[in-house]
Each structure stands twice: as C-alpha cells, then as structure tokens.
Amino acid sequence: MPIRKPCRFCARDGGPVDYKDDRVLEKFLSDRGKILPRRATGNCAKCQRKVALAIKRARYLALLPYIRGYTD
Amino acid sequence: MREYEIVYIFRSTLTPEEVDQKLARYHEAVSEAGGGEVTAVVHWGRRKLAYPVSKQKNGYYLVARFTSGPDGLSALERLLRLEGDVLRFLIVLAEGELSVASPPMDGEGDAEGEAADGQDAEGEGGEDESDDDESADEDGSGDDESADEDAGEDESGDDDSGNDDAGADGGSEDDGGEDDTEDEADSPVEEAE
C-alpha cells in the first residue's frame, strides 16, 4: 500500500478554497458540470467539502454552470 | 463585528462610474446600520455569465470586503434586493486574503483596470476610494491574458470612463474565443490512489 499523497489543497496550505477562482474549481467538475467525487479528485474529505461549498457558491454567482451540455 | 466579503453582479450596461456611485450608497448604508467600514474593493469588470441571469448574458463583477455588525447585513440585503441593476449578490464571511489577481475576465480585463484608475484620479471622495485605488491597480497589472468570451455590445460603457487618458477601447476590441469550457483539458485531478 503506497503512502497516500496529500490532496492538492492540503499540499498547498490547507487554507480556504476560493469560490471566486473558477479556473481552479473548474477542474473539479465533470463535463456535465457535476462535482467530481473524491475518488476522482483525490481530495481528502475535508478539502472535498471545501471544494464542494466553493463550487456551489461559484455556481450561484454564475461563475460556473449548474449543468453543461444540456439541450432539450 | 466581523469581516464579510460581498460579490456583486451588476448589469453589464453600467459604467464603472455608475457602479461606484451605487456602491458608495450601499456601503454608506452598511456603515450607518452596522458600523464598520469597507476595507477593500476590487473591480473585476465585465464577464460572461455561466448561465443567463435575469435574461442577461454578461455581468459586471465587483468584490468588496467590509466589516459590519449584524444590522448592517440585513440593511444591505434589503437595499440590494430592491435594486434592479444588481443581478445577484453574495455575502459570505471573509476567509483568507482577498485575491486581487482573481479576475478571469474576458479581453476587457485590462481596459477595466484602467477605467477604474481613471475614475479614482477624478476622486469621488469617500474613504473606501483609497482601497479601491490600490486594488484596482493590481487588478490591472494582474492577469489580463485570459481572453475568454466576446467583447460584445456593451463596450460603449467603457468609453466614458477612460475620458482622461486610458485607452479603454484598446483592450475591449479583441474578442477572444469561447468561455470557461476551455479549461477542461488540464487534468482535473491528480491521479487518485
């Protein structure tokens, strides 16, 4: 069992995740705009929660889409 | 007294001056009702919305930090809800440092910065202006490179603002490619284990 790599936010500083930085948050969205699960992102639980909250704030501010690629 | 961060999305047809005028009113209301003061203002400028809000495709983004007691917040919220030119706003507790170089704007990012400088030079008074000054500067010098999205029909707004010297138009000419979706390429994630 390899030693687990610290997740990217813990590795950075473990500080708050900025909901205004849509370019970072973008990386945690699927092509449909859904939040990627931890198993896909490698985030620790704590950081995943921060990321999820940040994404939801960014969505409200129309920095990120709620959904992508949907046409009826 | 806690420090809060607020993001405004104004109608993109407003000029930076108009935005500043409105802002002065809001922030006055906050300090009146809640005490405290505005500690930082950063103009992001015009940006494409990820989805239409109130039938608008673009919005003028602005981030501010302020301190206030609890009464200031409800006063501000009431004021903003009645304001037709504010498409959206979000007030959260301030965390960490306000990143000045955040604007992932369209090609107008630089024009926006200069416009802000211009109006500061004109000096509208008020204590928050000084903060605005520095933040706007860094804003301009920050990352202007991101040319996502159209420099659409609203660029006329910038003309008035740069009346002294700022070549506000220069920046707004170039319309970049598409929008946020471009970033998908970079690996979202380091490989999980």
Tab-separated table of C-alpha atoms in Angstrom:
chain	number	residue	atom	x	y	z
A	1	MET	CA	0.000	0.000	0.000
A	2	PRO	CA	1.648	3.182	-1.132
A	3	ILE	CA	1.681	6.192	1.132
A	4	ARG	CA	-1.223	8.413	0.298
A	5	LYS	CA	-0.301	11.635	-1.370
A	6	PRO	CA	-1.707	14.704	0.377
A	7	CYS	CA	-4.550	16.201	-1.597
A	8	ARG	CA	-3.780	19.278	-3.628
A	9	PHE	CA	-5.284	21.744	-1.211
A	10	CYS	CA	-3.653	20.229	1.835
A	11	ALA	CA	-0.400	20.194	-0.058
A	12	ARG	CA	-0.852	23.869	-0.812
A	13	ASP	CA	-1.699	25.309	2.584
A	14	GLY	CA	-4.850	23.676	3.840
A	15	GLY	CA	-6.450	27.096	3.861
A	16	PRO	CA	-9.773	28.161	2.468
A	17	VAL	CA	-10.768	27.297	-1.073
A	18	ASP	CA	-11.628	30.404	-3.025
A	19	TYR	CA	-15.098	30.298	-4.525
A	20	LYS	CA	-14.123	33.140	-6.855
A	21	ASP	CA	-11.383	31.179	-8.573
A	22	ASP	CA	-13.450	29.438	-11.173
A	23	ARG	CA	-10.413	28.235	-13.034
A	24	VAL	CA	-9.371	26.033	-10.170
A	25	LEU	CA	-12.882	24.904	-9.342
A	26	GLU	CA	-13.468	24.070	-12.964
A	27	LYS	CA	-11.087	21.182	-12.571
A	28	PHE	CA	-13.437	19.531	-10.125
A	29	LEU	CA	-16.404	19.484	-12.447
A	30	SER	CA	-17.385	16.749	-14.824
A	31	ASP	CA	-18.066	17.555	-18.438
A	32	ARG	CA	-21.691	17.858	-17.447
A	33	GLY	CA	-20.891	20.309	-14.710
A	34	LYS	CA	-21.354	17.876	-11.838
A	35	ILE	CA	-18.980	17.924	-8.911
A	36	LEU	CA	-16.467	15.131	-9.242
A	37	PRO	CA	-16.366	12.603	-6.439
A	38	ARG	CA	-13.427	12.222	-4.146
A	39	ARG	CA	-12.343	9.037	-5.820
A	40	ALA	CA	-11.837	11.033	-8.973
A	41	THR	CA	-10.286	14.115	-7.444
A	42	GLY	CA	-8.075	12.604	-4.769
A	43	ASN	CA	-9.166	15.279	-2.327
A	44	CYS	CA	-9.232	14.494	1.331
A	45	ALA	CA	-12.655	14.626	2.914
A	46	LYS	CA	-12.066	17.997	4.464
A	47	CYS	CA	-10.876	19.604	1.258
A	48	GLN	CA	-13.611	17.965	-0.750
A	49	ARG	CA	-16.170	19.651	1.466
A	50	LYS	CA	-14.471	22.986	0.980
A	51	VAL	CA	-14.344	22.477	-2.750
A	52	ALA	CA	-17.981	21.469	-2.896
A	53	LEU	CA	-19.056	24.562	-0.971
A	54	ALA	CA	-16.895	26.779	-3.137
A	55	ILE	CA	-18.355	25.291	-6.295
A	56	LYS	CA	-21.879	25.862	-5.069
A	57	ARG	CA	-21.105	29.479	-4.301
A	58	ALA	CA	-19.461	29.914	-7.661
A	59	ARG	CA	-22.499	28.444	-9.348
A	60	TYR	CA	-24.775	30.896	-7.648
A	61	LEU	CA	-22.566	33.704	-8.900
A	62	ALA	CA	-22.730	32.350	-12.439
A	63	LEU	CA	-19.010	31.764	-12.437
A	64	LEU	CA	-19.651	28.085	-13.000
A	65	PRO	CA	-22.584	26.387	-14.645
A	66	TYR	CA	-25.060	24.259	-12.768
A	67	ILE	CA	-25.216	21.996	-15.758
A	68	ARG	CA	-23.440	21.795	-19.070
A	69	GLY	CA	-24.232	20.308	-22.400
A	70	TYR	CA	-27.937	20.080	-21.821
A	71	THR	CA	-30.318	20.769	-24.655
A	72	ASP	CA	-33.947	19.902	-24.755
B	1	MET	CA	-18.084	42.977	14.280
B	2	ARG	CA	-16.950	40.527	11.642
B	3	GLU	CA	-15.444	40.902	8.259
B	4	TYR	CA	-17.542	39.963	5.286
B	5	GLU	CA	-16.964	39.601	1.627
B	6	ILE	CA	-19.551	40.534	-0.920
B	7	VAL	CA	-19.633	39.821	-4.617
B	8	TYR	CA	-21.909	41.973	-6.701
B	9	ILE	CA	-23.044	41.226	-10.191
B	10	PHE	CA	-24.248	44.422	-11.754
B	11	ARG	CA	-25.913	44.819	-15.074
B	12	SER	CA	-23.121	44.913	-17.599
B	13	THR	CA	-24.519	48.038	-19.207
B	14	LEU	CA	-23.442	50.135	-16.247
B	15	THR	CA	-20.247	52.117	-16.479
B	16	PRO	CA	-17.666	51.724	-13.732
B	17	GLU	CA	-18.589	55.215	-12.555
B	18	GLU	CA	-22.211	54.310	-12.166
B	19	VAL	CA	-21.211	51.203	-10.318
B	20	ASP	CA	-19.052	53.222	-7.978
B	21	GLN	CA	-21.862	55.617	-7.275
B	22	LYS	CA	-24.192	52.813	-6.370
B	23	LEU	CA	-21.505	51.190	-4.338
B	24	ALA	CA	-20.965	54.323	-2.309
B	25	ARG	CA	-24.646	54.322	-1.467
B	26	TYR	CA	-24.684	50.680	-0.377
B	27	HIS	CA	-21.606	50.956	1.699
B	28	GLU	CA	-22.855	54.060	3.354
B	29	ALA	CA	-25.984	52.170	4.307
B	30	VAL	CA	-23.908	49.380	5.772
B	31	SER	CA	-21.752	51.597	7.910
B	32	GLU	CA	-24.799	53.509	9.030
B	33	ALA	CA	-26.726	50.473	10.133
B	34	GLY	CA	-23.951	48.177	11.164
B	35	GLY	CA	-20.971	50.335	11.957
B	36	GLY	CA	-17.752	49.144	10.388
B	37	GLU	CA	-16.154	50.140	7.169
B	38	VAL	CA	-15.226	48.970	3.727
B	39	THR	CA	-11.756	47.501	3.665
B	40	ALA	CA	-11.303	46.579	0.025
B	41	VAL	CA	-12.966	46.968	-3.333
B	42	VAL	CA	-11.889	45.094	-6.436
B	43	HIS	CA	-13.483	45.667	-9.795
B	44	TRP	CA	-13.437	42.548	-11.894
B	45	GLY	CA	-15.261	44.200	-14.694
B	46	ARG	CA	-17.479	42.724	-17.313
B	47	ARG	CA	-17.597	38.998	-17.607
B	48	LYS	CA	-19.711	36.411	-19.280
B	49	LEU	CA	-22.150	34.652	-17.015
B	50	ALA	CA	-22.062	30.880	-16.940
B	51	TYR	CA	-25.801	30.931	-17.494
B	52	PRO	CA	-28.282	33.725	-18.106
B	53	VAL	CA	-29.387	35.655	-15.054
B	54	SER	CA	-32.414	37.884	-15.452
B	55	LYS	CA	-32.044	37.391	-19.198
B	56	GLN	CA	-28.569	38.905	-19.069
B	57	LYS	CA	-25.608	37.126	-20.563
B	58	ASN	CA	-22.930	39.354	-19.098
B	59	GLY	CA	-22.444	40.905	-15.739
B	60	TYR	CA	-20.187	43.480	-14.147
B	61	TYR	CA	-18.477	41.762	-11.234
B	62	LEU	CA	-17.190	43.523	-8.180
B	63	VAL	CA	-15.840	42.154	-4.928
B	64	ALA	CA	-15.684	44.115	-1.712
B	65	ARG	CA	-14.765	43.422	1.854
B	66	PHE	CA	-16.241	45.198	4.791
B	67	THR	CA	-16.733	44.918	8.486
B	68	SER	CA	-20.154	45.227	9.962
B	69	GLY	CA	-22.331	44.308	12.843
B	70	PRO	CA	-25.388	42.133	12.190
B	71	ASP	CA	-27.687	45.042	11.438
B	72	GLY	CA	-25.577	46.205	8.562
B	73	LEU	CA	-26.111	42.963	6.685
B	74	SER	CA	-29.868	42.994	6.732
B	75	ALA	CA	-29.878	46.645	5.737
B	76	LEU	CA	-27.596	45.903	2.818
B	77	GLU	CA	-29.565	42.889	1.716
B	78	ARG	CA	-32.809	44.796	1.775
B	79	LEU	CA	-31.278	47.570	-0.284
B	80	LEU	CA	-29.777	45.216	-2.827
B	81	ARG	CA	-32.903	43.183	-3.318
B	82	LEU	CA	-34.720	46.317	-4.359
B	83	GLU	CA	-32.011	47.283	-6.776
B	84	GLY	CA	-32.794	46.315	-10.336
B	85	ASP	CA	-29.255	46.877	-11.527
B	86	VAL	CA	-27.832	44.264	-9.198
B	87	LEU	CA	-28.418	40.931	-10.841
B	88	ARG	CA	-27.028	38.956	-7.944
B	89	PHE	CA	-25.035	39.375	-4.810
B	90	LEU	CA	-23.442	37.019	-2.351
B	91	ILE	CA	-22.339	37.926	1.138
B	92	VAL	CA	-20.094	35.481	2.952
B	93	LEU	CA	-17.677	35.642	5.821
B	94	ALA	CA	-14.288	36.769	4.606
B	95	GLU	CA	-11.727	34.000	4.544
B	96	GLY	CA	-8.047	34.401	3.963
B	97	GLU	CA	-6.682	37.211	1.855
B	98	LEU	CA	-8.727	38.791	-0.867
B	99	SER	CA	-7.050	37.606	-4.020
B	100	VAL	CA	-6.603	40.657	-6.132
B	101	ALA	CA	-5.487	38.882	-9.250
B	102	SER	CA	-8.566	36.767	-9.493
B	103	PRO	CA	-10.316	38.267	-12.469
B	104	PRO	CA	-10.659	35.540	-15.039
B	105	MET	CA	-12.114	38.140	-17.275
B	106	ASP	CA	-12.549	38.500	-20.935
B	107	GLY	CA	-10.223	40.590	-23.046
B	108	GLU	CA	-11.561	43.682	-21.404
B	109	GLY	CA	-9.833	42.928	-18.177
B	110	ASP	CA	-7.095	45.462	-18.763
B	111	ALA	CA	-9.442	48.101	-20.039
B	112	GLU	CA	-11.479	47.642	-16.933
B	113	GLY	CA	-8.496	48.180	-14.733
B	114	GLU	CA	-7.502	51.375	-16.434
B	115	ALA	CA	-11.007	52.650	-16.326
B	116	ALA	CA	-11.040	52.142	-12.610
B	117	ASP	CA	-7.805	54.041	-12.262
B	118	GLY	CA	-9.195	56.882	-14.285
B	119	GLN	CA	-12.090	57.407	-12.041
B	120	ASP	CA	-10.011	57.218	-8.947
B	121	ALA	CA	-7.918	60.015	-10.321
B	122	GLU	CA	-11.025	62.069	-10.612
B	123	GLY	CA	-11.516	61.495	-6.950
B	124	GLU	CA	-15.051	60.983	-5.855
B	125	GLY	CA	-14.222	61.308	-2.195
B	126	GLY	CA	-15.173	58.791	0.399
B	127	GLU	CA	-12.863	56.707	2.463
B	128	ASP	CA	-13.225	53.491	0.553
B	129	GLU	CA	-11.806	55.048	-2.562
B	130	SER	CA	-8.262	54.700	-1.372
B	131	ASP	CA	-8.643	50.985	-1.023
B	132	ASP	CA	-10.210	50.879	-4.368
B	133	ASP	CA	-7.178	52.594	-5.743
B	134	GLU	CA	-4.619	50.048	-4.904
B	135	SER	CA	-6.762	47.080	-5.545
B	136	ALA	CA	-7.732	48.366	-8.919
B	137	ASP	CA	-4.111	48.913	-9.802
B	138	GLU	CA	-3.095	45.415	-9.011
B	139	ASP	CA	-6.144	44.279	-10.744
B	140	GLY	CA	-4.956	45.872	-13.929
B	141	SER	CA	-1.461	44.570	-13.637
B	142	GLY	CA	-2.699	41.152	-12.757
B	143	ASP	CA	-3.609	38.593	-15.300
B	144	ASP	CA	-5.164	40.239	-18.265
B	145	GLU	CA	-4.316	37.438	-20.534
B	146	SER	CA	-7.443	35.432	-20.265
B	147	ALA	CA	-9.279	36.280	-23.418
B	148	ASP	CA	-12.375	34.293	-22.853
B	149	GLU	CA	-15.559	35.420	-24.465
B	150	ASP	CA	-16.930	38.203	-26.521
B	151	ALA	CA	-16.298	41.879	-26.213
B	152	GLY	CA	-19.868	42.384	-27.080
B	153	GLU	CA	-22.166	45.264	-27.491
B	154	ASP	CA	-21.651	46.898	-24.149
B	155	GLU	CA	-18.207	48.232	-24.675
B	156	SER	CA	-19.604	51.679	-25.160
B	157	GLY	CA	-19.783	51.792	-21.408
B	158	ASP	CA	-16.047	51.896	-21.188
B	159	ASP	CA	-15.679	54.902	-23.411
B	160	ASP	CA	-16.965	57.419	-20.955
B	161	SER	CA	-14.876	56.052	-18.190
B	162	GLY	CA	-11.472	56.451	-19.734
B	163	ASN	CA	-12.009	60.070	-20.535
B	164	ASP	CA	-8.622	61.257	-19.360
B	165	ASP	CA	-6.062	59.097	-21.000
B	166	ALA	CA	-6.870	55.486	-20.549
B	167	GLY	CA	-7.240	53.722	-23.848
B	168	ALA	CA	-10.170	51.842	-22.571
B	169	ASP	CA	-11.208	50.794	-26.027
B	170	GLY	CA	-7.975	49.184	-26.966
B	171	GLY	CA	-8.472	46.299	-24.656
B	172	SER	CA	-12.048	45.753	-25.468
B	173	GLU	CA	-11.547	45.312	-29.168
B	174	ASP	CA	-10.291	41.810	-29.155
B	175	ASP	CA	-12.888	39.236	-28.721
B	176	GLY	CA	-11.383	36.054	-27.570
B	177	GLY	CA	-12.642	32.622	-28.197
B	178	GLU	CA	-15.186	30.864	-26.125
B	179	ASP	CA	-15.641	30.644	-22.450
B	180	ASP	CA	-14.872	28.627	-19.401
B	181	THR	CA	-15.150	25.253	-21.017
B	182	GLU	CA	-11.718	25.640	-22.447
B	183	ASP	CA	-10.051	24.599	-19.271
B	184	GLU	CA	-11.289	21.086	-19.315
B	185	ALA	CA	-8.154	19.938	-20.943
B	186	ASP	CA	-5.970	20.234	-17.906
B	187	SER	CA	-6.255	17.243	-15.764
B	188	PRO	CA	-8.855	17.992	-13.171
B	189	VAL	CA	-7.185	15.876	-10.701
B	190	GLU	CA	-4.019	14.319	-9.850
B	191	GLU	CA	-4.417	10.659	-10.103
B	192	ALA	CA	-6.268	9.273	-7.162
B	193	GLU	CA	-4.982	6.298	-5.392
